[in-house]
Short mmCIF file of C-alpha atoms in Angstrom, two decimals:
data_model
loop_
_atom_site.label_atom_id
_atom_site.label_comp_id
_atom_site.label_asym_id
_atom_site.label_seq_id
_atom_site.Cartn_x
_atom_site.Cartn_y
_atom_site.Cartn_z
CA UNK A 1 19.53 5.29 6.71
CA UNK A 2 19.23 4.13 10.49
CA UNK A 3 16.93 5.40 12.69
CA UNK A 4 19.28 5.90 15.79
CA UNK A 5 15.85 6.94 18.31
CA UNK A 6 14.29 3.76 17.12
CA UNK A 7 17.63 1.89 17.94
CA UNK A 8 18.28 3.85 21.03
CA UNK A 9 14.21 2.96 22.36
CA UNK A 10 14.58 -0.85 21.98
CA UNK A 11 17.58 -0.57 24.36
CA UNK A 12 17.25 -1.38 28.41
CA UNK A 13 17.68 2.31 29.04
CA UNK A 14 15.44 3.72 26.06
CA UNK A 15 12.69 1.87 27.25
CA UNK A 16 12.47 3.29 30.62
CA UNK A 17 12.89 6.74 29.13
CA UNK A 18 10.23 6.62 26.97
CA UNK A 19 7.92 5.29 29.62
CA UNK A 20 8.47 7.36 31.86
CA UNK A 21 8.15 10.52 29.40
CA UNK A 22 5.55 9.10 27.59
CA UNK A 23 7.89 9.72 24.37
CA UNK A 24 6.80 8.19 20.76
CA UNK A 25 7.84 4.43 20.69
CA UNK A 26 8.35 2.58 17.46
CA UNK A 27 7.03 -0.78 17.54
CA UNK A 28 9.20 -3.54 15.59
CA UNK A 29 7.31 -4.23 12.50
CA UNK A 30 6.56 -7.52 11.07
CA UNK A 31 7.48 -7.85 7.28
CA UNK A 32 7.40 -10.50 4.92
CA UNK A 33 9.39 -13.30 4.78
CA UNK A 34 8.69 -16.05 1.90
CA UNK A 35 6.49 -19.02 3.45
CA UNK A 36 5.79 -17.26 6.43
CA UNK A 37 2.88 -18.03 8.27
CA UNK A 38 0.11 -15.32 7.10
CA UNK A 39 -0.42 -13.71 10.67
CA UNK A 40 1.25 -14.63 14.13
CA UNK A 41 -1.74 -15.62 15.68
CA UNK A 42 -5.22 -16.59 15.18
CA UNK A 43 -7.83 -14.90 13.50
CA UNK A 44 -11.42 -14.25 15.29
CA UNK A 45 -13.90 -13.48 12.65
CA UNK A 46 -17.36 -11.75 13.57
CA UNK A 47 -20.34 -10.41 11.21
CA UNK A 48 -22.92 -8.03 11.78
CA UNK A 49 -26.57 -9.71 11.76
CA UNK A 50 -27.61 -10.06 7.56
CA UNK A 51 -24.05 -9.64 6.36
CA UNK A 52 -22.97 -11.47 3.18
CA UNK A 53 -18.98 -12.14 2.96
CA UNK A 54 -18.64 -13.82 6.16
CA UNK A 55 -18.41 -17.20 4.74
CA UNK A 56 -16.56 -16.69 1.71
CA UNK A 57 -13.74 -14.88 3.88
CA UNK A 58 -13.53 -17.67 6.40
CA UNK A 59 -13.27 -19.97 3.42
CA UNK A 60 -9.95 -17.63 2.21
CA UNK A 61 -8.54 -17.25 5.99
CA UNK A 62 -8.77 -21.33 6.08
CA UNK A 63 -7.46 -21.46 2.34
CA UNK A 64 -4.40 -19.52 3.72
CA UNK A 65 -3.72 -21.74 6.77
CA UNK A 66 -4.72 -19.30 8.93
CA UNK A 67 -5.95 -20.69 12.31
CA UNK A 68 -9.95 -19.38 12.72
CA UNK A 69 -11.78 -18.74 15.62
CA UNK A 70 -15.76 -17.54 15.24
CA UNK A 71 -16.27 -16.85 19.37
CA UNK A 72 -13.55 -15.48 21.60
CA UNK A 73 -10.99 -17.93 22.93
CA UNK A 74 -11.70 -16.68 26.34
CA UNK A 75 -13.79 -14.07 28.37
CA UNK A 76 -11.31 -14.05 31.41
CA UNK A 77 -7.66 -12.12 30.94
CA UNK A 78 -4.72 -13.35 31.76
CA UNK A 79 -4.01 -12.87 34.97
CA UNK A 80 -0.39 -11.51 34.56
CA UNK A 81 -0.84 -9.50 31.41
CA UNK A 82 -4.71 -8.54 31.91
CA UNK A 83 -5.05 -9.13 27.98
CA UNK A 84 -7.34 -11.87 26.48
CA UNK A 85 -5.68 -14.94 24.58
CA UNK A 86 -3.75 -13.42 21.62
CA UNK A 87 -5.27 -12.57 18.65
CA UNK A 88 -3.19 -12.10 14.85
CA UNK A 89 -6.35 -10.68 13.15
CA UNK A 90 -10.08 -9.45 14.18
CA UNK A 91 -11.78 -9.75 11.00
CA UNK A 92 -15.28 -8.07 11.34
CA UNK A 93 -17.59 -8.40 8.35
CA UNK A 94 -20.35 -5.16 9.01
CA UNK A 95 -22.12 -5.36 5.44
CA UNK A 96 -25.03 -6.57 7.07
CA UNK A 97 -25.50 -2.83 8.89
CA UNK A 98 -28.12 -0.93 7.28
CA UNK A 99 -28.57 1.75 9.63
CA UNK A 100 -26.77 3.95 12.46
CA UNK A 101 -28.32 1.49 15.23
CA UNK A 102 -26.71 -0.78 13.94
CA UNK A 103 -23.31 0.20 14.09
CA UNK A 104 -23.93 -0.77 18.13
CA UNK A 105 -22.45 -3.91 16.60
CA UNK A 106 -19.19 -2.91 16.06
CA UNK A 107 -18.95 -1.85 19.73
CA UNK A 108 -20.39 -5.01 21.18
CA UNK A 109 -17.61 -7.41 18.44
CA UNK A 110 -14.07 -4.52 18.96
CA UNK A 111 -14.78 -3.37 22.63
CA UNK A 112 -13.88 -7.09 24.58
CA UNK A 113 -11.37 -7.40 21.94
CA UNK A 114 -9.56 -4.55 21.82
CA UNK A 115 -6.83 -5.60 24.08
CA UNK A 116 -6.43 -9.36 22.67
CA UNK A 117 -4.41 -8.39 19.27
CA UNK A 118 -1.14 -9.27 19.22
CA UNK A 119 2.05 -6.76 18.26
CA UNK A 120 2.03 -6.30 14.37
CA UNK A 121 -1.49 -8.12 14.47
CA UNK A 122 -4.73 -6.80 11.75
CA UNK A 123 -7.42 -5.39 12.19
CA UNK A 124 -10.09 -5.61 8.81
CA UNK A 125 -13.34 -4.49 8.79
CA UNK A 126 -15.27 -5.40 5.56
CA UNK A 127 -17.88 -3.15 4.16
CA UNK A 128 -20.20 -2.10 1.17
CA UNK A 129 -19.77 1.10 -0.88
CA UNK A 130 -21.89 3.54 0.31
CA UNK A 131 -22.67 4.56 -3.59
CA UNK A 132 -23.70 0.66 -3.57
CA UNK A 133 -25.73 1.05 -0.78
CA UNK A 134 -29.71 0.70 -0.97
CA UNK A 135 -30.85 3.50 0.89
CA UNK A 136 -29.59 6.44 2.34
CA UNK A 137 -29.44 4.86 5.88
CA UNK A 138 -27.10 2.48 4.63
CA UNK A 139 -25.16 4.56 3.30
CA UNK A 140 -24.89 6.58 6.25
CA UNK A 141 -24.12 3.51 8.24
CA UNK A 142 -21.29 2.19 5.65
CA UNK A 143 -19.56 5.47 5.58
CA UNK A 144 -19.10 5.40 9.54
CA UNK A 145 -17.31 2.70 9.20
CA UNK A 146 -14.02 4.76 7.84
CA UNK A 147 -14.15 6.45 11.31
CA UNK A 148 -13.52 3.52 12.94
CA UNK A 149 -11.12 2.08 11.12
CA UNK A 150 -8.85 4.99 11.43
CA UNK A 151 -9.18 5.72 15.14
CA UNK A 152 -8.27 1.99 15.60
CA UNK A 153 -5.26 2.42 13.56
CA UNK A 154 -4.52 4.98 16.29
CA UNK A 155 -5.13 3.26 19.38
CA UNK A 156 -4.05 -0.32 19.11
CA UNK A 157 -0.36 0.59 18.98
CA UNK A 158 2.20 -1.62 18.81
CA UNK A 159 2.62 -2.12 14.93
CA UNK A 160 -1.25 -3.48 14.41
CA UNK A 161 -2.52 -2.16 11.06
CA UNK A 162 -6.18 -1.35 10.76
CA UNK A 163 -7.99 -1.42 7.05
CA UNK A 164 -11.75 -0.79 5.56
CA UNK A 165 -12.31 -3.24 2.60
CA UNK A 166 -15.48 -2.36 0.84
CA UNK A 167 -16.42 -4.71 -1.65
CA UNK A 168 -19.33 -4.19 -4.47
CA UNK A 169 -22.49 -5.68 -3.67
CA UNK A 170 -22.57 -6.78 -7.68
CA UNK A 171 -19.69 -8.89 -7.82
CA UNK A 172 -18.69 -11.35 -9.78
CA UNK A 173 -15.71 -14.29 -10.22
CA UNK A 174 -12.98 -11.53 -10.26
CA UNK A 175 -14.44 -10.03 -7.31
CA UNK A 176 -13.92 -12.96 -5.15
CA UNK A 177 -10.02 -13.38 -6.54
CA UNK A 178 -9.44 -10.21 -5.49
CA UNK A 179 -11.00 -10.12 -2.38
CA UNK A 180 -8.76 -12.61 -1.55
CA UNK A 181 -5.99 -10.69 -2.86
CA UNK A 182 -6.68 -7.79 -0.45
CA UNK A 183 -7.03 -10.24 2.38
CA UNK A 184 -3.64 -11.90 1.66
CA UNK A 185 -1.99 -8.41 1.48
CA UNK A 186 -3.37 -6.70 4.38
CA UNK A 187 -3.19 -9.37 6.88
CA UNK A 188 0.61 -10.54 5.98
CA UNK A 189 3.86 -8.64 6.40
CA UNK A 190 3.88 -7.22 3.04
CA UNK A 191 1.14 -4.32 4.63
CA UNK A 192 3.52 -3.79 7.42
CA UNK A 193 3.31 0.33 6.84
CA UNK A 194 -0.04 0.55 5.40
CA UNK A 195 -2.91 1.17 7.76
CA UNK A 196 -6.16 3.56 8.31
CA UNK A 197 -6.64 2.43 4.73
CA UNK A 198 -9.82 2.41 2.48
CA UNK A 199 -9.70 0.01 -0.35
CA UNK A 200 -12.29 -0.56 -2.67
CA UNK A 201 -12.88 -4.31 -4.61
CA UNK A 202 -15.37 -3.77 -7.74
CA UNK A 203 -15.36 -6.17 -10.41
CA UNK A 204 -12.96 -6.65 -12.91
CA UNK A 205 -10.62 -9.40 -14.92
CA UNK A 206 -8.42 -11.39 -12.07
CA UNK A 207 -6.85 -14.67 -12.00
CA UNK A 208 -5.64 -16.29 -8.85
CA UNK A 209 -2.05 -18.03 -8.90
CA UNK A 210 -0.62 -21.16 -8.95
CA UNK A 211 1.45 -20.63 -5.95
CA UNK A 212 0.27 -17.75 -3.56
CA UNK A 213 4.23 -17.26 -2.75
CA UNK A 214 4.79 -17.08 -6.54
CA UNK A 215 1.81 -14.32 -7.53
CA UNK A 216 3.61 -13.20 -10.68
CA UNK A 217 5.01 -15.73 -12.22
CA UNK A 218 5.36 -15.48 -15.75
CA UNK A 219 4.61 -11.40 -15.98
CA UNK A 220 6.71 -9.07 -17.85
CA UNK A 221 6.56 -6.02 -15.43
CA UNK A 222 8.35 -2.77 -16.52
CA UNK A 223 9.59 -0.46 -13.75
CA UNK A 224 10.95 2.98 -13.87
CA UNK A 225 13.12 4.89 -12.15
CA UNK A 226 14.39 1.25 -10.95
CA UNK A 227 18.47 1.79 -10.39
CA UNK A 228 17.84 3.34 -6.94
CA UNK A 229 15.18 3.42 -3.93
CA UNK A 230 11.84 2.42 -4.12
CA UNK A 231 12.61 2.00 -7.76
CA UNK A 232 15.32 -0.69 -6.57
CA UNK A 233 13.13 -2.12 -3.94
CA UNK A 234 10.17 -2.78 -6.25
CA UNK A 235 12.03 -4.62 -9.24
CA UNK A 236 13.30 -6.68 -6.63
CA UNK A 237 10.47 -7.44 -4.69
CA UNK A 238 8.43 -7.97 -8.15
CA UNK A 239 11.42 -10.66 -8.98
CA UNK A 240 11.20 -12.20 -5.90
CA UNK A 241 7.48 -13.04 -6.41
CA UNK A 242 8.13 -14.85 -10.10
CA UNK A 243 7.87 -11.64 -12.53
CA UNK A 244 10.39 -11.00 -15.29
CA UNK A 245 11.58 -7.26 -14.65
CA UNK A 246 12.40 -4.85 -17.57
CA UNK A 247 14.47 -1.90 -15.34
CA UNK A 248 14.26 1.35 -16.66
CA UNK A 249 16.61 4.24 -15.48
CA UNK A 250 18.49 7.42 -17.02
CA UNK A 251 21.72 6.31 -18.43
CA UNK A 252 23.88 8.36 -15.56
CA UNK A 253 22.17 5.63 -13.63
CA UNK A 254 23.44 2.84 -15.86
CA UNK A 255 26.12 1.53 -13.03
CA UNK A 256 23.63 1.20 -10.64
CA UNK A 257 20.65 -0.03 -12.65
CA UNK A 258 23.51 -2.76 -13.95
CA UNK A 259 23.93 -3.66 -10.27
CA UNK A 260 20.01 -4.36 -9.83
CA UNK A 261 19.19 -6.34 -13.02
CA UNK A 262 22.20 -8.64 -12.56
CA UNK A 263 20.98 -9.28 -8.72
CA UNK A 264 17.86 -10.11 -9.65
CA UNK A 265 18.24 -11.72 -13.34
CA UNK A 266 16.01 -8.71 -15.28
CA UNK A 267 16.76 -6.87 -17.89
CA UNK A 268 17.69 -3.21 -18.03
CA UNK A 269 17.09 0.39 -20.51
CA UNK A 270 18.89 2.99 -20.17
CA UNK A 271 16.81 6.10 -21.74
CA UNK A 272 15.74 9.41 -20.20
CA UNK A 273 11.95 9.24 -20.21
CA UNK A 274 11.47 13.09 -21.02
CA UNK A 275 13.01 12.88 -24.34
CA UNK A 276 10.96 13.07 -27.68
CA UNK A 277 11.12 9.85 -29.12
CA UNK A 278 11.57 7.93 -25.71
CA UNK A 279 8.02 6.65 -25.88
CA UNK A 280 8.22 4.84 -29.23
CA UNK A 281 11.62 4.23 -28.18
CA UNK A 282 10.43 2.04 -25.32
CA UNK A 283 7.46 0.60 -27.04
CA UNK A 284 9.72 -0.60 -29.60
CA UNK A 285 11.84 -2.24 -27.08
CA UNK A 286 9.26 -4.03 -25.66
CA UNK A 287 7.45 -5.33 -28.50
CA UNK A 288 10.56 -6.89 -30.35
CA UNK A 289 11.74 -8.25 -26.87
CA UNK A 290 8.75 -9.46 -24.85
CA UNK A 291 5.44 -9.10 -27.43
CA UNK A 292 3.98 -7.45 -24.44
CA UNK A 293 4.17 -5.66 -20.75
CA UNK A 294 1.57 -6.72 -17.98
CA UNK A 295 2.20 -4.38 -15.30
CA UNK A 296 4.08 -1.01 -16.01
CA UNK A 297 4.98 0.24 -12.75
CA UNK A 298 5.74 4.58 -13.08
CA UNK A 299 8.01 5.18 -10.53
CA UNK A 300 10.37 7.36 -12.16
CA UNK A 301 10.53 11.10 -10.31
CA UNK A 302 12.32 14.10 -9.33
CA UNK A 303 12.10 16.47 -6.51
CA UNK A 304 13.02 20.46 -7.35
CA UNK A 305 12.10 21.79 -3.88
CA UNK A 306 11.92 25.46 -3.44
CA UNK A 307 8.99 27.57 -2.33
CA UNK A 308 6.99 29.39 -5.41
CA UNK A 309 8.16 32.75 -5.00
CA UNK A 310 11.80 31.43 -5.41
CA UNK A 311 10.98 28.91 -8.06
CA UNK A 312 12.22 29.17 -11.31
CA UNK A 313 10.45 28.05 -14.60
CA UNK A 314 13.04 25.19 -15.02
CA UNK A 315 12.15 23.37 -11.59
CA UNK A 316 8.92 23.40 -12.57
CA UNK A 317 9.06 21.94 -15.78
CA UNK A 318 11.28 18.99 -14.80
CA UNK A 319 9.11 17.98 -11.68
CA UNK A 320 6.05 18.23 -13.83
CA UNK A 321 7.23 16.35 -16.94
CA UNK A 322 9.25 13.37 -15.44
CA UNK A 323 6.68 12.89 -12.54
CA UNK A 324 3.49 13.18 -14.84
CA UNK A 325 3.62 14.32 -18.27
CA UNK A 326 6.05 11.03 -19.13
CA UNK A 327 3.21 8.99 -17.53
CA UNK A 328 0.54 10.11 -19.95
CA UNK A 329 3.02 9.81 -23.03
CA UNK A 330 4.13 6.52 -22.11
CA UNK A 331 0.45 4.82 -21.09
CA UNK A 332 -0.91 6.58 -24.38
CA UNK A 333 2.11 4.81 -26.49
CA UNK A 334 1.62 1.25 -25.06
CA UNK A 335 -2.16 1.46 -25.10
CA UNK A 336 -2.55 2.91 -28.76
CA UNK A 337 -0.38 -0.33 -29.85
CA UNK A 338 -1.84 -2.78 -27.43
CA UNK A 339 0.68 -3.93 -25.85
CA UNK A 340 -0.83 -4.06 -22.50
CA UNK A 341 -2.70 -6.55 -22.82
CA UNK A 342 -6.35 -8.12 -21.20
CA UNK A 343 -5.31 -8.34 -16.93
CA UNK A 344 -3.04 -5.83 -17.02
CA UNK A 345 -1.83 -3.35 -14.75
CA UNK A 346 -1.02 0.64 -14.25
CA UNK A 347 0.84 1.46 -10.85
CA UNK A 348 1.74 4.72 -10.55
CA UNK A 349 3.67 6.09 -7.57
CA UNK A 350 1.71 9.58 -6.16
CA UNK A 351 2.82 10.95 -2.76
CA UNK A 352 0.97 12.03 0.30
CA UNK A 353 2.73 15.43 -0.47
CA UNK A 354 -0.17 15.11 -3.73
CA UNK A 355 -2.53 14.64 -1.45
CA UNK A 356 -2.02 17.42 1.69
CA UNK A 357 0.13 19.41 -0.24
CA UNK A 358 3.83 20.62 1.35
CA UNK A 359 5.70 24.01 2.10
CA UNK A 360 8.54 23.81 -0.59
CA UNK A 361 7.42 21.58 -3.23
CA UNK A 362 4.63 22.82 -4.98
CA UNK A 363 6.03 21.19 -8.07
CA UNK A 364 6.34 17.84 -6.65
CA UNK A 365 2.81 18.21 -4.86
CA UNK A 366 1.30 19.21 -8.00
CA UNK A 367 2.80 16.16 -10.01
CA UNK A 368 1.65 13.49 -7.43
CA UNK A 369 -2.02 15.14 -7.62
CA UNK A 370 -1.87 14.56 -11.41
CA UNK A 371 -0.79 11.11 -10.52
CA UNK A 372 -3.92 10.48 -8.49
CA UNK A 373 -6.05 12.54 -11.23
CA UNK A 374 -4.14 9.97 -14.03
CA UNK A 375 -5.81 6.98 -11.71
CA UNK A 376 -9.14 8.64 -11.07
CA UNK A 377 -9.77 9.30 -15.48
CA UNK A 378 -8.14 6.22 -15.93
CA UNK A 379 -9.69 3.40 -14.32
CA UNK A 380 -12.75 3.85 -15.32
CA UNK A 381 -11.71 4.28 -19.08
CA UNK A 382 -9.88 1.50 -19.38
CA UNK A 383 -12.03 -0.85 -17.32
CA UNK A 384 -13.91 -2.47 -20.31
CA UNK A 385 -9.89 -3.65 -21.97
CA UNK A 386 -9.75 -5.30 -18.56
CA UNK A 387 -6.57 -3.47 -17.03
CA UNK A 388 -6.37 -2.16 -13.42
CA UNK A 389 -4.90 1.62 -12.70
CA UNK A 390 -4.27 2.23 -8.88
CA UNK A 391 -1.59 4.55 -7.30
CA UNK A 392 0.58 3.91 -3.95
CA UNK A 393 1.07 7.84 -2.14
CA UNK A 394 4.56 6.63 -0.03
CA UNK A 395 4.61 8.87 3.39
CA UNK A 396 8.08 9.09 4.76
CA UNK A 397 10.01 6.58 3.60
CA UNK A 398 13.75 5.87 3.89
CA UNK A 399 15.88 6.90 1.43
CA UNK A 400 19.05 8.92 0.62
CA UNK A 401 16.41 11.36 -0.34
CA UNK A 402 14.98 11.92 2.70
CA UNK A 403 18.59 11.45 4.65
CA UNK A 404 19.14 14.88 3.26
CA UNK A 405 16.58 16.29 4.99
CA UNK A 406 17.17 18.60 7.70
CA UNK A 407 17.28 16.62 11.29
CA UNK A 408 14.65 18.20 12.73
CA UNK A 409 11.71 17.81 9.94
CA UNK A 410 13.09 14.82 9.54
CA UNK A 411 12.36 13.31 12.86
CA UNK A 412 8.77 15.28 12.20
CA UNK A 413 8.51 12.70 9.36
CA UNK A 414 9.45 9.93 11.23
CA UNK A 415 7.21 10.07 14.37
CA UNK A 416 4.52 11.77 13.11
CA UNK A 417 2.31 8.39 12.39
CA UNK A 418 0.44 5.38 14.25
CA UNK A 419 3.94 3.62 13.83
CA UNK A 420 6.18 6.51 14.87
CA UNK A 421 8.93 5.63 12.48
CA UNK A 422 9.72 5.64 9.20
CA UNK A 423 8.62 3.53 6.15
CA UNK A 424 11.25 1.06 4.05
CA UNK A 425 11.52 1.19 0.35
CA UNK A 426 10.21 -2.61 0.82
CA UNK A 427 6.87 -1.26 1.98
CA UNK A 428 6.38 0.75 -1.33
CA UNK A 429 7.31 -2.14 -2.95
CA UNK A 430 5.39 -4.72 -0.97
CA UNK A 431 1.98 -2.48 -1.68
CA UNK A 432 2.96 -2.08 -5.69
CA UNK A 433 3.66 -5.53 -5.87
CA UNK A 434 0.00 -6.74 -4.35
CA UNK A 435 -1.65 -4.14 -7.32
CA UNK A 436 0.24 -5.71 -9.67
CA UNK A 437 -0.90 -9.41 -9.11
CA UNK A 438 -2.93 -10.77 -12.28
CA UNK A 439 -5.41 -11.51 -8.98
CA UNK A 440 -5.79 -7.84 -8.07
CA UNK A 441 -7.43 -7.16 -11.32
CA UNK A 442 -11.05 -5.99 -9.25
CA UNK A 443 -9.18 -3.65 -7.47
CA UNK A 444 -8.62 -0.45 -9.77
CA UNK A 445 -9.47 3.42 -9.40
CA UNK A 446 -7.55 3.53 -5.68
CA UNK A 447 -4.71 5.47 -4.11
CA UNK A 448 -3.57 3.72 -1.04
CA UNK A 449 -1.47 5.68 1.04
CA UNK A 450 1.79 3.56 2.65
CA UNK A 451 2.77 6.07 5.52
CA UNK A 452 2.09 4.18 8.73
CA UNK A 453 -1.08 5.91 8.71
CA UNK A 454 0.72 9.49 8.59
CA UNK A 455 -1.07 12.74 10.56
CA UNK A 456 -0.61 14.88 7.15
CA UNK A 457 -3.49 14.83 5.42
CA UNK A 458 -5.47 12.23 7.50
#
């Protein structure tokens, strides 16, 4: 689906228009592109006085070739531009602030800085969890820092993504893999549409790769609802980085899901997930073919839209079975015969609709809560087998789907976000993919919202 305003703004003519009406203006967003440079710039890197993970993250930035700077490059502008030498990343490690004075640091590190980020640059402030925390002070201090990380995400502009990475105070080997992880994800293109995130790195089974361009290599990854989409987008973004894809879709999808396995070498199943036996069914199919599934990815879903008084019984029960109820029948399935095994991984697609609720779709919204609810009773239960559960909530995103939608709560969707545009089925599938690595295995038990940092529910 194009975005004709977002064409029409990067003309000559748009340009002046929307300066001079001060009307929303969708930056060009970096994505990923295999053996791409991590960021387009340099990386400055400050800590708080007493912080612990500012030398194991420069150790990653270096590890990933990115180009590290631990003072500014220069305290005079440019001239022309008035901005400082370009920045790709300000990386600010605040886990050594244990009180409210000290969040004067933050001011003092982002305030000469502010300007110096480059378009589709990062902005990552690292944290600890205020439940970790030592005293209430702390904890007070650490929570403050999700304040600032979001009203960045606002004000930079010009496609930079702000995140808040806290990271357990009681780590161990897995910890430090995942960090890593996160830090890969959220400063490359893959993040392109995630910002004013908060995503928590506990401890858990992980295993760095090989090849960092390669993170799944030799994973058998089952994805639902993959003929079309996101669905589409994800098997082939899950290919792309080494993973064998089993593509599940209804059979009326068969053409379609047919197209995607043969473009991407998986293999497909045609069954309709709401249907009695279609657990075993599956279970079956993966045990005599593969012995196994590492990462089940539940994408599958449905949209019934009308408003509650008008809704009838039937809408209801279809949004709430294929977008939840099939979940729980299918994890319960492959759990009870171990066939996820040690490192693996639950991704389940929610919706910010699950998490601010919308006029229409109290069926859908109700489903993607579950979803989240599935992740928060989940993680924790199945954190001693050593599998990860997380969720992705997609904002607007496009799709035939939302094509459908009338124009003007359409363009609502669009512009109402730091990035004032749309999301890709590639950014879904970018963010699913990173929660799927075998090194992601510390982060479990979050929801992480790709919507360009949407104003719904914010």
């Amino acid at each position: 689906m194009t975005d004709r305003y977002a064409s029409f703004v990067r003309s000559g003519a748009g340009r002046a228009l929307v300066k001079r009406l001060g009307l929303p203006d969708p930056p060009r967003l970096r994505r990923h592109t295999p053996g791409e440079p991590l960021l387009p710039g340099p990386a400055l890197l400050g800590a708080a006085g007493g912080s612990r993970l500012a030398v194991q993250v420069g150790r990653i930035l270096l590890d990933a070739g990115v180009e590290l700077r631990d003072t500014p490059a220069s305290s005079t502008p440019d001239p022309t531009t008035g901005r400082l030498p370009g920045n790709g990343a300000l990386v600010y490690d605040a886990t050594g602030i244990t009180d409210s004075t000290g969040l004067r640091q933050l001011y003092d590190f982002f305030h000469p800085q502010a300007r110096s980020v480059l378009p589709s640059g990062r902005v990552i402030v690292l944290g600890t969890p205020p439940a970790g925390c030592g005293s209430p002070r702390e904890a007070t201090a650490q929570r403050s820092l999700e304040g600032l990380v979001r009203s960045i995400g606002k004000e930079f502009g010009r496609g930079v993504t702000a995140q808040l990475v806290y990271v357990t105070p009681d780590g161990d080997a897995g910890t430090a893999t995942s960090l890593e992880a996160t830090l890969r994800f959220l400063l490359s293109g893959r993040s392109a549409y995630v910002s004013g995130q908060v995503v928590r790195v506990g401890t858990g089974t992980a295993t760095a790769p090989a090849d960092w361009n390669r993170p799944l290599a030799g994973q058998v990854v089952l994805v639902t609802g993959a003929a079309r989409g996101i669905g589409a987008a994800v098997a082939r973004v899950l290919s792309r980085d080494g993973a064998q894809v089993v593509a599940l879709d209804v059979p009326a999808a068969g053409d379609a899901l047919a197209a995607v396995v043969n473009e991407i070498g998986g293999t497909a199943v045609q069954l309709d997930l709401t249907g009695a036996d279609a657990p075993a069914r599956l279970a079956d199919h993966l045990a005599d073919r593969h012995g196994r599934v590492d990462v089940v990815v539940h994408n599958a879903g449905i949209t019934r839209d009308r408003t509650l008084g008008r809704m009838d019984a039937d809408r209801w029960d279809a949004v709430l079975d294929v977008n939840l109820s099939s979940q729980e029948r299918i994890n319960d399935v492959l759990l009870e015969r171990e066939l996820i095994p040690a490192g693996g991984r639950l991704v389940a697609v929610s919706s910010i609709a699950g998490i601010a609720g919308n006029r229409g779709q109290t069926n859908y919204a109700t489903s993607k809560a579950g979803v989240i609810g599935l992740v928060d009773a989940l993680a924790p239960a199945l954190a001693g087998r050593g599998i990860s559960v997380n969720a992705v909530a997609p904002g607007f995103i496009e799709t035939r789907l939302t094509a459908r939608v009338p124009l003007v709560i359409r363009e609502a969707g669009r512009r109402m976000n730091s990035m004032a545009q749309g999301g890709l089925p590639v950014d879904v599938a970018e963010t699913i993919g990173w929660l799927a690595w075998p090194a992601s295995g510390a982060v479990s038990g979050n929801v992480v919202r790709v919507c360009g940092q949407s104003l719904l529910g914010a």
